[in-house]
Amino acid sequence: MEQTFREAYGVLQQHAETLREQQEPNIDDLLKIVTESVAAYQVCKKRIDAVEEALKKALDGAGVDGAGTAG
């Protein structure tokens, strides 16, 4: 089952916090962190792109251009 946006975003937040809090880089965990972060980023990007596309279609159908001004 694919991660939800919220789950993937949580992974990114957790890994960012882990990296910020490290006094010394933990090379042993770095590959896992990078791999999980890239996968989570891809899930988030896919969801954001889908929402942007849906909003664009909805706004186009309502006669509103992408800049937020009425047409």
PDB file of C-alpha atoms in Angstrom:
ATOM      1  CA  MET A   1       0.000   0.000   0.000  1.00  0.00           C
ATOM      2  CA  GLU A   2       1.347   3.398  -0.975  1.00  0.00           C
ATOM      3  CA  GLN A   3       1.978   6.024   1.676  1.00  0.00           C
ATOM      4  CA  THR A   4      -0.395   8.902   2.130  1.00  0.00           C
ATOM      5  CA  PHE A   5       0.850  12.464   1.787  1.00  0.00           C
ATOM      6  CA  ARG A   6       0.669  12.893   5.554  1.00  0.00           C
ATOM      7  CA  GLU A   7       2.740   9.756   6.196  1.00  0.00           C
ATOM      8  CA  ALA A   8       5.349  10.715   3.605  1.00  0.00           C
ATOM      9  CA  TYR A   9       5.548  14.271   4.909  1.00  0.00           C
ATOM     10  CA  GLY A  10       6.006  12.854   8.414  1.00  0.00           C
ATOM     11  CA  VAL A  11       8.954  10.784   7.191  1.00  0.00           C
ATOM     12  CA  LEU A  12      10.552  13.903   5.712  1.00  0.00           C
ATOM     13  CA  GLN A  13      10.010  15.855   8.931  1.00  0.00           C
ATOM     14  CA  GLN A  14      11.397  13.030  11.058  1.00  0.00           C
ATOM     15  CA  HIS A  15      14.517  12.648   8.931  1.00  0.00           C
ATOM     16  CA  ALA A  16      15.111  16.399   8.821  1.00  0.00           C
ATOM     17  CA  GLU A  17      14.879  16.546  12.608  1.00  0.00           C
ATOM     18  CA  THR A  18      17.240  13.573  12.969  1.00  0.00           C
ATOM     19  CA  LEU A  19      19.826  15.223  10.720  1.00  0.00           C
ATOM     20  CA  ARG A  20      19.501  18.577  12.506  1.00  0.00           C
ATOM     21  CA  GLU A  21      19.955  17.039  15.952  1.00  0.00           C
ATOM     22  CA  GLN A  22      23.012  14.925  15.140  1.00  0.00           C
ATOM     23  CA  GLN A  23      26.206  16.126  16.750  1.00  0.00           C
ATOM     24  CA  GLU A  24      28.205  13.976  14.345  1.00  0.00           C
ATOM     25  CA  PRO A  25      27.032  12.518  11.029  1.00  0.00           C
ATOM     26  CA  ASN A  26      25.906   8.922  11.370  1.00  0.00           C
ATOM     27  CA  ILE A  27      27.136   7.462   8.098  1.00  0.00           C
ATOM     28  CA  ASP A  28      25.676   4.042   8.924  1.00  0.00           C
ATOM     29  CA  ASP A  29      22.113   5.446   8.839  1.00  0.00           C
ATOM     30  CA  LEU A  30      22.639   7.977   6.055  1.00  0.00           C
ATOM     31  CA  LEU A  31      21.811   5.677   3.132  1.00  0.00           C
ATOM     32  CA  LYS A  32      18.566   4.574   4.800  1.00  0.00           C
ATOM     33  CA  ILE A  33      17.615   8.191   5.566  1.00  0.00           C
ATOM     34  CA  VAL A  34      18.343   9.332   2.009  1.00  0.00           C
ATOM     35  CA  THR A  35      16.513   6.385   0.430  1.00  0.00           C
ATOM     36  CA  GLU A  36      13.420   6.814   2.604  1.00  0.00           C
ATOM     37  CA  SER A  37      13.476  10.587   2.121  1.00  0.00           C
ATOM     38  CA  VAL A  38      13.635  10.338  -1.672  1.00  0.00           C
ATOM     39  CA  ALA A  39      10.723   7.889  -1.697  1.00  0.00           C
ATOM     40  CA  ALA A  40       8.703  10.121   0.636  1.00  0.00           C
ATOM     41  CA  TYR A  41       9.496  13.192  -1.475  1.00  0.00           C
ATOM     42  CA  GLN A  42       8.236  11.388  -4.588  1.00  0.00           C
ATOM     43  CA  VAL A  43       4.942  10.546  -2.847  1.00  0.00           C
ATOM     44  CA  CYS A  44       4.518  14.174  -1.722  1.00  0.00           C
ATOM     45  CA  LYS A  45       5.419  15.548  -5.166  1.00  0.00           C
ATOM     46  CA  LYS A  46       2.971  13.189  -6.873  1.00  0.00           C
ATOM     47  CA  ARG A  47       0.153  14.278  -4.541  1.00  0.00           C
ATOM     48  CA  ILE A  48       0.956  17.987  -4.904  1.00  0.00           C
ATOM     49  CA  ASP A  49       1.081  17.685  -8.703  1.00  0.00           C
ATOM     50  CA  ALA A  50      -2.294  15.888  -8.701  1.00  0.00           C
ATOM     51  CA  VAL A  51      -3.871  18.581  -6.510  1.00  0.00           C
ATOM     52  CA  GLU A  52      -2.433  21.368  -8.673  1.00  0.00           C
ATOM     53  CA  GLU A  53      -3.791  19.695 -11.810  1.00  0.00           C
ATOM     54  CA  ALA A  54      -7.222  19.192 -10.242  1.00  0.00           C
ATOM     55  CA  LEU A  55      -7.319  22.820  -9.086  1.00  0.00           C
ATOM     56  CA  LYS A  56      -6.262  24.038 -12.517  1.00  0.00           C
ATOM     57  CA  LYS A  57      -9.039  22.033 -14.161  1.00  0.00           C
ATOM     58  CA  ALA A  58     -11.590  23.240 -11.612  1.00  0.00           C
ATOM     59  CA  LEU A  59     -10.538  26.867 -12.004  1.00  0.00           C
ATOM     60  CA  ASP A  60     -10.444  26.610 -15.793  1.00  0.00           C
ATOM     61  CA  GLY A  61     -13.956  25.161 -15.716  1.00  0.00           C
ATOM     62  CA  ALA A  62     -15.096  28.031 -13.505  1.00  0.00           C
ATOM     63  CA  GLY A  63     -13.619  30.618 -15.863  1.00  0.00           C
ATOM     64  CA  VAL A  64     -10.781  31.608 -13.529  1.00  0.00           C
ATOM     65  CA  ASP A  65      -7.213  31.770 -14.823  1.00  0.00           C
ATOM     66  CA  GLY A  66      -4.234  30.294 -12.971  1.00  0.00           C
ATOM     67  CA  ALA A  67      -3.109  33.712 -11.693  1.00  0.00           C
ATOM     68  CA  GLY A  68      -6.148  33.953  -9.428  1.00  0.00           C
ATOM     69  CA  THR A  69      -7.940  36.676 -11.386  1.00  0.00           C
ATOM     70  CA  ALA A  70     -11.378  36.384 -12.928  1.00  0.00           C
ATOM     71  CA  GLY A  71     -11.459  35.889 -16.711  1.00  0.00           C
TER      72      GLY A  71
END
